[in-house]
Amino acid sequence: MSLFKRFGFYLFGVCLGLIFVAYFFKEKRAEFCYLPNCRTLKTIRTQDTLSYNPAIQFLIDNKEIQEENIDSILTYGKVNFSKSNIDRSDVSSSDVCNTYYIDGYINNEPVELVVYNCKFSAEVQALNMVENQ
């Protein structure tokens, strides 16, 4: 068997494998978060409960902001780690909570979301408008 024929069989097998992988794993929606920003946002999004401060809930109820805007910030936002209050001790207690400041945009306006993140729940504490510099 010539080298050219072997190469053809190899490419045919690779193409079949790619089709197999694309077909079976297209609905998986895997997300690979290795960087701290992505891991923090994913941890907040996947909490058992995500609640809102009464002031934020009032804004949502009066349709001044939408929950989709907050979800967008929690997906695409940028965590300001220098401003955040993070407990870096080795104690993994359920009463240890961190406060994260997440920068994002609502209607092309820069905002800062303050999220209080505990072990099993997260609460959006505040939504601050950021002045353009």
mmCIF file of C-alpha atoms in Angstrom:
data_model
loop_
_atom_site.group_PDB
_atom_site.id
_atom_site.type_symbol
_atom_site.label_atom_id
_atom_site.label_comp_id
_atom_site.label_asym_id
_atom_site.label_seq_id
_atom_site.Cartn_x
_atom_site.Cartn_y
_atom_site.Cartn_z
ATOM 1 C CA MET A 1 0.000 0.000 0.000
ATOM 2 C CA SER A 2 1.431 3.349 -1.014
ATOM 3 C CA LEU A 3 2.029 6.214 1.354
ATOM 4 C CA PHE A 4 -0.564 8.322 -0.472
ATOM 5 C CA LYS A 5 -3.252 5.671 0.079
ATOM 6 C CA ARG A 6 -2.375 5.356 3.775
ATOM 7 C CA PHE A 7 -2.628 9.115 4.173
ATOM 8 C CA GLY A 8 -6.074 9.041 2.517
ATOM 9 C CA PHE A 9 -7.317 6.348 4.922
ATOM 10 C CA TYR A 10 -5.911 8.323 7.835
ATOM 11 C CA LEU A 11 -7.724 11.511 6.780
ATOM 12 C CA PHE A 12 -10.958 9.565 6.235
ATOM 13 C CA GLY A 13 -10.751 8.199 9.786
ATOM 14 C CA VAL A 14 -9.998 11.614 11.251
ATOM 15 C CA CYS A 15 -13.002 13.103 9.434
ATOM 16 C CA LEU A 16 -15.282 10.354 10.733
ATOM 17 C CA GLY A 17 -13.967 10.940 14.247
ATOM 18 C CA LEU A 18 -14.582 14.681 14.019
ATOM 19 C CA ILE A 19 -18.144 14.111 12.817
ATOM 20 C CA PHE A 20 -18.715 11.666 15.685
ATOM 21 C CA VAL A 21 -17.375 14.117 18.277
ATOM 22 C CA ALA A 22 -19.326 17.057 16.829
ATOM 23 C CA TYR A 23 -22.578 15.065 16.764
ATOM 24 C CA PHE A 24 -22.440 13.640 20.277
ATOM 25 C CA PHE A 25 -20.959 16.600 22.116
ATOM 26 C CA LYS A 26 -22.664 19.550 20.434
ATOM 27 C CA GLU A 27 -25.282 19.918 23.203
ATOM 28 C CA LYS A 28 -22.878 19.537 26.098
ATOM 29 C CA ARG A 29 -22.172 23.282 26.495
ATOM 30 C CA ALA A 30 -18.917 22.645 28.296
ATOM 31 C CA GLU A 31 -17.200 25.662 29.741
ATOM 32 C CA PHE A 32 -13.568 25.567 30.723
ATOM 33 C CA CYS A 33 -12.859 28.194 33.356
ATOM 34 C CA TYR A 34 -9.219 28.192 34.321
ATOM 35 C CA LEU A 35 -8.637 31.898 34.926
ATOM 36 C CA PRO A 36 -9.678 33.485 38.242
ATOM 37 C CA ASN A 37 -12.219 35.877 36.686
ATOM 38 C CA CYS A 38 -14.061 33.097 34.863
ATOM 39 C CA ARG A 39 -13.973 30.739 37.851
ATOM 40 C CA THR A 40 -15.360 33.388 40.203
ATOM 41 C CA LEU A 41 -18.216 34.328 37.882
ATOM 42 C CA LYS A 42 -19.079 30.678 37.254
ATOM 43 C CA THR A 43 -19.090 29.961 40.999
ATOM 44 C CA ILE A 44 -21.539 32.811 41.569
ATOM 45 C CA ARG A 45 -23.784 31.791 38.650
ATOM 46 C CA THR A 46 -23.975 28.142 39.722
ATOM 47 C CA GLN A 47 -24.888 28.720 43.378
ATOM 48 C CA ASP A 48 -27.937 26.905 44.755
ATOM 49 C CA THR A 49 -29.689 30.229 45.308
ATOM 50 C CA LEU A 50 -29.051 33.643 43.774
ATOM 51 C CA SER A 51 -31.051 36.305 45.556
ATOM 52 C CA TYR A 52 -31.305 40.073 45.298
ATOM 53 C CA ASN A 53 -31.150 42.788 47.914
ATOM 54 C CA PRO A 54 -34.580 44.450 48.376
ATOM 55 C CA ALA A 55 -33.302 47.603 46.648
ATOM 56 C CA ILE A 56 -32.204 45.578 43.600
ATOM 57 C CA GLN A 57 -35.461 43.596 43.649
ATOM 58 C CA PHE A 58 -37.352 46.917 43.648
ATOM 59 C CA LEU A 59 -35.457 48.002 40.502
ATOM 60 C CA ILE A 60 -36.273 44.670 38.826
ATOM 61 C CA ASP A 61 -39.953 44.846 39.825
ATOM 62 C CA ASN A 62 -40.256 48.403 38.457
ATOM 63 C CA LYS A 63 -38.541 47.292 35.236
ATOM 64 C CA GLU A 64 -35.725 49.812 35.610
ATOM 65 C CA ILE A 65 -33.306 46.929 35.096
ATOM 66 C CA GLN A 66 -33.887 43.371 33.936
ATOM 67 C CA GLU A 67 -32.613 40.130 35.403
ATOM 68 C CA GLU A 68 -31.032 39.422 32.011
ATOM 69 C CA ASN A 69 -28.799 42.477 32.523
ATOM 70 C CA ILE A 70 -27.552 41.096 35.834
ATOM 71 C CA ASP A 71 -27.103 37.635 34.284
ATOM 72 C CA SER A 72 -25.084 39.243 31.494
ATOM 73 C CA ILE A 73 -22.797 40.952 34.008
ATOM 74 C CA LEU A 74 -22.393 37.661 35.885
ATOM 75 C CA THR A 75 -21.414 35.988 32.602
ATOM 76 C CA TYR A 76 -19.277 38.585 30.825
ATOM 77 C CA GLY A 77 -18.272 40.947 33.636
ATOM 78 C CA LYS A 78 -14.819 41.604 35.014
ATOM 79 C CA VAL A 79 -14.185 40.934 38.709
ATOM 80 C CA ASN A 80 -12.241 43.697 40.441
ATOM 81 C CA PHE A 81 -10.131 41.548 42.772
ATOM 82 C CA SER A 82 -8.211 44.484 44.233
ATOM 83 C CA LYS A 83 -11.455 45.983 45.535
ATOM 84 C CA SER A 84 -13.111 42.676 46.532
ATOM 85 C CA ASN A 85 -13.028 41.323 50.072
ATOM 86 C CA ILE A 86 -11.920 37.699 49.783
ATOM 87 C CA ASP A 87 -11.225 35.294 52.645
ATOM 88 C CA ARG A 88 -8.150 33.341 51.606
ATOM 89 C CA SER A 89 -7.888 31.131 54.674
ATOM 90 C CA ASP A 90 -7.881 27.355 54.367
ATOM 91 C CA VAL A 91 -11.017 27.040 56.488
ATOM 92 C CA SER A 92 -13.922 25.908 54.311
ATOM 93 C CA SER A 93 -16.770 26.823 56.603
ATOM 94 C CA SER A 94 -20.310 27.450 55.421
ATOM 95 C CA ASP A 95 -20.401 30.843 57.174
ATOM 96 C CA VAL A 96 -17.366 32.238 55.330
ATOM 97 C CA CYS A 97 -18.556 34.655 52.644
ATOM 98 C CA ASN A 98 -16.735 36.829 50.131
ATOM 99 C CA THR A 99 -17.714 40.172 48.656
ATOM 100 C CA TYR A 100 -16.976 40.630 44.947
ATOM 101 C CA TYR A 101 -17.101 43.819 42.895
ATOM 102 C CA ILE A 102 -17.939 43.018 39.284
ATOM 103 C CA ASP A 103 -17.660 45.614 36.529
ATOM 104 C CA GLY A 104 -20.034 45.384 33.598
ATOM 105 C CA TYR A 105 -22.438 47.293 31.368
ATOM 106 C CA ILE A 106 -26.189 47.845 31.385
ATOM 107 C CA ASN A 107 -27.505 49.689 28.313
ATOM 108 C CA ASN A 108 -23.919 50.666 27.426
ATOM 109 C CA GLU A 109 -23.523 52.381 30.793
ATOM 110 C CA PRO A 110 -20.712 51.154 33.059
ATOM 111 C CA VAL A 111 -21.981 49.688 36.332
ATOM 112 C CA GLU A 112 -20.497 47.906 39.299
ATOM 113 C CA LEU A 113 -22.294 44.938 40.819
ATOM 114 C CA VAL A 114 -21.582 44.076 44.449
ATOM 115 C CA VAL A 115 -22.157 40.369 45.127
ATOM 116 C CA TYR A 116 -22.009 38.681 48.527
ATOM 117 C CA ASN A 117 -20.992 35.071 47.793
ATOM 118 C CA CYS A 118 -21.273 32.343 50.443
ATOM 119 C CA LYS A 119 -20.737 28.601 50.156
ATOM 120 C CA PHE A 120 -24.253 27.685 48.990
ATOM 121 C CA SER A 121 -25.830 31.030 48.108
ATOM 122 C CA ALA A 122 -25.088 34.386 46.555
ATOM 123 C CA GLU A 123 -26.828 37.729 46.964
ATOM 124 C CA VAL A 124 -26.582 40.764 44.724
ATOM 125 C CA GLN A 125 -26.121 43.546 47.279
ATOM 126 C CA ALA A 126 -25.822 46.713 45.199
ATOM 127 C CA LEU A 127 -25.733 48.088 41.691
ATOM 128 C CA ASN A 128 -23.558 51.198 41.464
ATOM 129 C CA MET A 129 -23.281 53.462 38.459
ATOM 130 C CA VAL A 130 -19.657 54.135 37.514
ATOM 131 C CA GLU A 131 -18.547 57.546 36.331
ATOM 132 C CA ASN A 132 -16.697 57.619 33.003
ATOM 133 C CA GLN A 133 -13.174 58.902 33.358
#
